[in-house]
Tab-separated table of C-alpha atoms and ligand atoms in Angstrom:
chain	number	residue	atom	x	y	z
A	784	UNK	CA	19.096	-9.770	-20.000
A	785	UNK	CA	20.453	-5.568	-20.961
A	786	UNK	CA	21.045	-4.815	-17.756
A	787	UNK	CA	18.516	-2.285	-16.575
A	788	UNK	CA	19.260	1.326	-14.937
A	789	UNK	CA	18.554	2.266	-11.173
A	790	UNK	CA	18.343	5.286	-10.456
A	791	UNK	CA	17.319	5.839	-6.370
A	792	UNK	CA	14.332	8.483	-5.542
A	793	UNK	CA	14.969	8.870	-1.518
A	794	UNK	CA	17.928	8.131	0.738
A	795	UNK	CA	15.808	5.993	2.844
A	796	UNK	CA	14.229	3.946	-0.047
A	797	UNK	CA	12.275	3.763	-3.305
A	798	UNK	CA	14.066	3.234	-7.102
A	799	UNK	CA	13.876	4.183	-10.715
A	800	UNK	CA	14.046	1.303	-13.034
A	801	UNK	CA	14.933	2.101	-16.754
A	802	UNK	CA	14.823	-0.976	-19.449
A	803	UNK	CA	12.608	-3.429	-18.117
A	804	UNK	CA	9.462	-3.860	-20.071
A	805	UNK	CA	6.434	-5.401	-17.919
A	806	UNK	CA	4.612	-7.707	-19.164
A	807	UNK	CA	3.241	-11.501	-18.570
A	808	UNK	CA	6.025	-13.705	-19.737
A	809	UNK	CA	9.027	-11.218	-18.499
A	810	UNK	CA	13.029	-13.291	-18.989
A	811	UNK	CA	12.992	-14.925	-16.038
A	812	UNK	CA	16.628	-13.167	-14.751
A	813	UNK	CA	14.449	-9.644	-15.375
A	814	UNK	CA	11.923	-11.123	-12.713
A	815	UNK	CA	14.395	-11.609	-9.610
A	816	UNK	CA	15.839	-8.194	-11.010
A	817	UNK	CA	12.118	-6.962	-10.444
A	818	UNK	CA	11.838	-9.192	-7.184
A	819	UNK	CA	16.150	-8.457	-5.872
A	820	UNK	CA	15.558	-4.737	-6.271
A	821	UNK	CA	12.099	-4.648	-4.414
A	822	UNK	CA	13.424	-5.722	-1.207
A	823	UNK	CA	16.122	-3.653	-1.166
A	824	UNK	CA	14.001	-0.792	-2.364
A	825	UNK	CA	10.922	-0.989	-1.373
A	826	UNK	CA	9.506	0.949	-4.020
A	827	UNK	CA	10.166	0.315	-7.854
A	828	UNK	CA	9.199	2.811	-10.794
A	829	UNK	CA	8.780	2.022	-13.792
A	830	UNK	CA	8.569	4.713	-16.850
A	831	UNK	CA	6.327	4.597	-19.975
A	832	UNK	CA	4.840	1.134	-19.262
A	833	UNK	CA	2.127	-0.085	-22.378
A	834	UNK	CA	-0.423	-2.316	-19.780
A	835	UNK	CA	-3.980	-3.001	-20.087
A	836	UNK	CA	-5.856	-5.018	-17.224
A	837	UNK	CA	-4.853	-8.155	-19.095
A	838	UNK	CA	-1.228	-7.666	-19.415
A	839	UNK	CA	-1.459	-6.058	-15.394
A	840	UNK	CA	-3.033	-9.005	-14.206
A	841	UNK	CA	-0.262	-11.285	-15.598
A	842	UNK	CA	2.731	-9.462	-14.232
A	843	UNK	CA	0.977	-9.727	-10.970
A	844	UNK	CA	0.462	-13.125	-11.474
A	845	UNK	CA	4.309	-13.559	-11.673
A	846	UNK	CA	4.486	-12.102	-8.483
A	847	UNK	CA	2.365	-14.112	-6.345
A	848	UNK	CA	-1.289	-14.866	-6.232
A	849	UNK	CA	-3.577	-11.498	-6.780
A	850	UNK	CA	-5.685	-10.383	-4.130
A	851	UNK	CA	-8.930	-9.893	-4.720
A	852	UNK	CA	-10.439	-6.294	-4.761
A	853	UNK	CA	-12.929	-6.553	-1.173
A	854	UNK	CA	-14.797	-3.912	-1.457
A	855	UNK	CA	-16.894	-5.575	-4.070
A	856	UNK	CA	-16.023	-9.259	-3.068
A	857	UNK	CA	-17.421	-7.872	0.663
A	858	UNK	CA	-20.359	-6.353	-1.457
A	859	UNK	CA	-21.680	-8.731	-3.492
A	860	UNK	CA	-19.139	-11.570	-3.188
A	861	UNK	CA	-18.285	-11.268	-6.843
A	862	UNK	CA	-14.555	-11.280	-7.394
A	863	UNK	CA	-12.031	-8.418	-9.409
A	864	UNK	CA	-8.270	-8.367	-8.637
A	865	UNK	CA	-8.446	-4.589	-9.881
A	866	UNK	CA	-9.332	-1.317	-7.618
A	867	UNK	CA	-10.258	1.779	-9.716
A	868	UNK	CA	-8.069	5.031	-8.279
A	869	UNK	CA	-8.519	8.062	-8.767
A	870	UNK	CA	-12.044	9.850	-10.113
A	871	UNK	CA	-13.443	8.385	-13.823
A	872	UNK	CA	-15.595	5.007	-12.692
A	873	UNK	CA	-14.269	1.865	-15.304
A	874	UNK	CA	-17.274	3.063	-18.276
A	875	UNK	CA	-15.104	6.202	-17.712
A	876	UNK	CA	-17.799	8.421	-16.816
A	877	UNK	CA	-16.533	10.819	-13.907
A	878	UNK	CA	-18.049	9.054	-10.681
A	879	UNK	CA	-20.133	10.408	-8.115
A	880	UNK	CA	-19.166	12.283	-4.731
A	881	UNK	CA	-19.883	8.891	-3.157
A	882	UNK	CA	-16.711	7.607	-4.590
A	883	UNK	CA	-14.452	11.170	-3.933
A	884	UNK	CA	-15.762	10.578	-0.292
A	885	UNK	CA	-15.222	6.546	0.083
A	886	UNK	CA	-11.354	7.434	-2.100
A	887	UNK	CA	-10.690	9.604	0.312
A	888	UNK	CA	-9.462	6.850	2.249
A	889	UNK	CA	-6.842	6.969	1.181
A	890	UNK	CA	-5.329	10.212	2.156
A	891	UNK	CA	-4.826	8.440	5.686
A	892	UNK	CA	-1.205	6.516	5.815
A	893	UNK	CA	-2.032	3.270	5.302
A	894	UNK	CA	-0.602	0.284	4.197
A	895	UNK	CA	-3.221	-2.258	1.726
A	896	UNK	CA	-5.017	-4.414	3.136
A	897	UNK	CA	-3.249	-4.539	7.074
A	898	UNK	CA	-6.865	-5.498	7.612
A	899	UNK	CA	-7.009	-8.828	6.314
A	900	UNK	CA	-5.541	-11.632	8.118
A	901	UNK	CA	-3.406	-12.056	5.346
A	902	UNK	CA	-2.385	-8.221	4.550
A	903	UNK	CA	-1.082	-7.803	0.651
A	904	UNK	CA	2.722	-7.302	-0.116
A	905	UNK	CA	3.354	-5.893	-3.332
A	906	UNK	CA	0.534	-3.487	-4.645
A	907	UNK	CA	0.929	-2.970	-8.188
A	908	UNK	CA	-0.412	0.618	-9.312
A	909	UNK	CA	-0.849	2.278	-13.199
A	910	UNK	CA	-1.531	5.334	-13.845
A	911	UNK	CA	-3.490	6.397	-17.033
A	912	UNK	CA	-4.866	9.778	-16.644
A	913	UNK	CA	-3.172	12.131	-13.562
A	914	UNK	CA	-4.430	15.628	-12.940
A	915	UNK	CA	-1.600	18.384	-13.824
A	916	UNK	CA	-1.763	19.495	-10.096
A	917	UNK	CA	-2.386	18.063	-7.303
A	918	UNK	CA	-2.845	13.759	-7.285
A	919	UNK	CA	1.102	12.555	-5.756
A	920	UNK	CA	0.833	9.630	-3.554
A	921	UNK	CA	3.566	10.159	-0.651
A	922	UNK	CA	5.299	7.033	0.789
A	923	UNK	CA	7.280	6.446	3.733
A	924	UNK	CA	9.285	3.758	4.886
A	925	UNK	CA	8.707	1.670	8.306
A	926	UNK	CA	11.956	-0.293	7.923
A	927	UNK	CA	13.684	3.257	7.559
A	928	UNK	CA	11.547	4.398	10.893
A	929	UNK	CA	12.772	1.364	12.222
A	930	UNK	CA	16.277	1.560	11.725
A	931	UNK	CA	15.974	5.418	13.414
A	932	UNK	CA	13.818	4.565	16.948
A	933	UNK	CA	15.748	4.366	20.144
A	934	UNK	CA	16.892	0.966	21.424
A	935	UNK	CA	14.474	0.827	24.280
A	936	UNK	CA	11.700	1.472	21.886
A	937	UNK	CA	13.290	-1.176	20.040
A	938	UNK	CA	13.009	-3.388	22.682
A	939	UNK	CA	8.785	-1.917	23.866
A	940	UNK	CA	7.461	-2.561	20.860
A	941	UNK	CA	9.225	-6.120	19.902
A	942	UNK	CA	6.371	-8.366	21.955
A	943	UNK	CA	3.470	-6.059	21.284
A	944	UNK	CA	0.314	-7.168	18.875
A	945	UNK	CA	-1.864	-4.716	16.968
A	946	UNK	CA	-5.520	-4.613	16.072
A	947	UNK	CA	-6.295	-3.628	12.412
A	948	UNK	CA	-9.690	-2.655	11.639
A	949	UNK	CA	-11.404	-1.413	8.329
A	950	UNK	CA	-14.598	-0.319	10.388
A	951	UNK	CA	-12.950	1.306	12.605
A	952	UNK	CA	-10.668	2.734	9.699
A	953	UNK	CA	-12.981	3.774	7.589
A	954	UNK	CA	-16.910	4.335	8.589
A	955	UNK	CA	-15.774	8.003	9.902
A	956	UNK	CA	-14.315	8.619	6.479
A	957	UNK	CA	-17.238	7.038	4.773
A	958	UNK	CA	-20.535	4.412	5.401
A	959	UNK	CA	-18.923	1.373	5.303
A	960	UNK	CA	-21.266	-1.494	3.823
A	961	UNK	CA	-22.718	-3.637	6.648
A	962	UNK	CA	-21.387	-6.687	4.362
A	963	UNK	CA	-18.198	-5.515	3.421
A	964	UNK	CA	-18.211	-4.584	7.380
A	965	UNK	CA	-19.233	-8.521	7.991
A	966	UNK	CA	-16.140	-9.386	5.798
A	967	UNK	CA	-13.456	-8.159	7.712
A	968	UNK	CA	-13.580	-9.171	10.787
A	969	UNK	CA	-10.592	-6.763	12.918
A	970	UNK	CA	-7.141	-8.691	12.581
A	971	UNK	CA	-3.901	-9.302	14.951
A	972	UNK	CA	-1.093	-8.809	13.582
A	973	UNK	CA	2.227	-8.792	15.418
A	974	UNK	CA	4.074	-4.543	15.902
A	975	UNK	CA	7.559	-6.196	14.487
A	976	UNK	CA	7.864	-7.608	11.226
A	977	UNK	CA	11.125	-9.357	9.626
A	978	UNK	CA	11.689	-9.095	5.644
A	979	UNK	CA	12.819	-13.309	5.079
A	980	UNK	CA	15.508	-12.299	2.177
A	981	UNK	CA	17.833	-9.478	4.614
A	982	UNK	CA	16.272	-9.721	8.055
A	983	UNK	CA	15.954	-6.228	8.491
A	984	UNK	CA	12.736	-5.461	10.623
A	985	UNK	CA	10.067	-3.002	10.603
A	986	UNK	CA	7.318	-2.080	12.620
A	987	UNK	CA	3.705	-2.279	10.488
A	988	UNK	CA	0.498	0.491	11.579
A	989	UNK	CA	-0.974	2.749	9.536
A	990	UNK	CA	-4.326	4.436	9.897
A	991	UNK	CA	-6.259	0.735	9.881
A	992	UNK	CA	-3.775	-0.101	13.388
A	993	UNK	CA	-6.738	0.781	15.888
A	994	UNK	CA	-4.884	-0.737	19.072
A	995	UNK	CA	-2.398	-2.726	20.812
A	996	UNK	CA	-2.941	-5.837	22.912
A	997	UNK	CA	-2.607	-4.699	26.694
A	998	UNK	CA	-2.197	-1.605	26.695
A	999	UNK	CA	-4.655	0.840	27.928
A	1000	UNK	CA	-6.573	2.531	24.167
A	1001	UNK	CA	-4.935	6.115	25.462
A	1002	UNK	CA	-1.595	4.149	25.324
A	1003	UNK	CA	-2.377	2.603	22.727
A	1004	UNK	CA	-3.156	5.565	20.731
A	1005	UNK	CA	-0.267	7.397	21.578
A	1006	UNK	CA	1.875	4.660	20.513
A	1007	UNK	CA	0.293	3.953	17.603
A	1008	UNK	CA	0.194	7.479	16.894
A	1009	UNK	CA	4.033	8.493	18.052
A	1010	UNK	CA	5.676	5.781	15.419
A	1011	UNK	CA	3.353	7.072	12.545
A	1012	UNK	CA	4.039	10.581	13.077
A	1013	UNK	CA	8.309	9.642	13.730
A	1014	UNK	CA	7.224	7.414	10.257
A	1015	UNK	CA	6.226	9.960	8.140
A	1016	UNK	CA	8.941	13.097	9.283
A	1017	UNK	CA	8.655	15.672	6.123
A	1018	UNK	CA	12.186	14.200	5.313
A	1019	UNK	CA	11.472	10.778	5.363
A	1020	UNK	CA	8.776	10.837	2.898
A	1021	UNK	CA	9.232	10.177	-1.234
A	1022	UNK	CA	5.926	12.312	-2.821
A	1023	UNK	CA	5.232	10.913	-6.516
A	1024	UNK	CA	4.335	12.885	-8.995
A	1025	UNK	CA	2.504	10.641	-11.699
A	1026	UNK	CA	3.222	10.568	-14.945
A	1027	UNK	CA	0.594	8.189	-17.610
A	1028	UNK	CA	2.569	5.035	-18.508
A	1029	UNK	CA	4.145	4.734	-14.989
A	1030	UNK	CA	3.350	1.601	-13.376
A	1031	UNK	CA	4.663	1.822	-9.247
A	1032	UNK	CA	4.956	-1.155	-7.150
A	1033	UNK	CA	5.563	-1.159	-3.597
A	1034	UNK	CA	5.722	-3.167	-0.688
A	1035	UNK	CA	2.866	-3.338	2.041
A	1036	UNK	CA	4.855	-5.010	4.333
A	1037	UNK	CA	6.964	-2.265	5.189
A	1038	UNK	CA	5.690	1.185	3.106
A	1039	UNK	CA	2.809	2.892	4.226
A	1040	UNK	CA	1.391	5.845	1.607
A	1041	UNK	CA	-1.105	8.078	1.215
A	1042	UNK	CA	-3.056	10.030	-1.555
A	1043	UNK	CA	-2.529	13.799	-1.579
A	1044	UNK	CA	-5.669	15.498	-2.946
A	1045	UNK	CA	-6.596	17.640	-6.019
A	1046	UNK	CA	-9.280	19.053	-7.459
A	1047	UNK	CA	-11.765	15.842	-8.610
A	1048	UNK	CA	-14.151	18.692	-10.187
A	1049	UNK	CA	-11.457	19.715	-12.140
A	1050	UNK	CA	-9.155	17.295	-12.875
A	1051	UNK	CA	-9.871	13.527	-14.737
A	1052	UNK	CA	-7.560	11.139	-12.298
A	1053	UNK	CA	-7.620	7.251	-13.393
A	1054	UNK	CA	-5.070	4.588	-12.887
A	1055	UNK	CA	-5.655	0.778	-12.300
A	1056	UNK	CA	-4.596	-1.174	-8.896
A	1057	UNK	CA	-3.753	-4.597	-8.089
A	1058	UNK	CA	-2.350	-6.453	-5.123
A	1059	UNK	CA	-0.361	-10.037	-4.348
A	1060	UNK	CA	-1.870	-11.475	-1.093
A	1061	UNK	CA	1.668	-11.734	1.274
A	1062	UNK	CA	3.229	-14.464	3.380
A	1063	UNK	CA	2.339	-14.006	6.788
A	1064	UNK	CA	-0.948	-15.205	8.088
A	1065	UNK	CA	-2.829	-12.672	11.175
A	1066	UNK	CA	-5.193	-14.158	13.229
A	1067	UNK	CA	-8.770	-12.947	13.191
A	1068	UNK	CA	-9.173	-10.901	16.885
A	1069	UNK	CA	-12.127	-11.996	18.867
A	1070	UNK	CA	-13.065	-9.063	21.370
A	1071	UNK	CA	-13.468	-9.665	24.988
A	1072	UNK	CA	-16.721	-9.491	26.328
B	1784	OGA	C1	-3.709	2.525	-3.289
B	1784	OGA	C2	-3.677	4.294	-2.923
B	1784	OGA	C3	-3.618	6.622	-2.722
B	1784	OGA	C4	-3.856	7.775	-3.968
B	1784	OGA	O1	-3.620	2.883	-4.718
B	1784	OGA	O2	-3.713	2.091	-2.531
B	1784	OGA	O3	-4.148	3.732	-1.879
B	1784	OGA	O4	-4.465	7.862	-4.421
B	1784	OGA	N1	-3.584	5.764	-3.401
B	1784	OGA	O5	-2.329	8.617	-4.407
B	1785	MN	MN1	-3.451	2.384	-0.912
């Protein structure tokens, strides 16, 4: 393998990788390099990739088990491994305003699939068409946030568990289809996660985090908001302006991200997303009667 070039994107996390071509049949040492870089940098951007859905899914399978896209699965039971991000339908026509409303939920800081029993580890997002203005995606690291927490707060959050709930986070944004809602009961995850490769810790919050077990509603909301604000202080945000052909993979176990909006009546935006099922299993949470 010719050693790829790694260009850091932000002091906290993120790197651009040059000299790697993503596909479904990559050399073992290239894949090892990607895995190691991913554990270290949490976000990797690969410019000028010649992907299509088939290649993207094959690459996704090299990283782990693809995750069934939850909206289609919840609504119809059909399995598709792709999410379409932006304002263009799969047939190339413009999506309707209901889609724009649904997608605006992605403008809240979140970790993909944190509301699932097994949240995703990798998200893989490939850009086909991007607006000339706006449409950036912002990222922030809960590992970097944890590292700069005062010790007393680290100790306070260590034993906590958090309820993540898609219906809670998304129903204020757009109506959630009843079958979809029923497919995603609230789940409970530990507040603090440890990366199995290097042992660094992070907390795990975001818009789907509804409440903290054992705390009053107000205390729980205050702490979740405090951690979110702390993570996303402007100096700690990596703002990614997309170029067509870029593939970005990020670590949902420790990063938050959000869309930043754009004029959807003016610009076309089309990205395709796949996700990998993670390793850590939470529990379905039964709200006490
Ligand atoms: C995502 C996501 C936000 C955006 O792809 O998971 O939340 O529109 N994207 O940039
Ligand atoms: Mn997302």
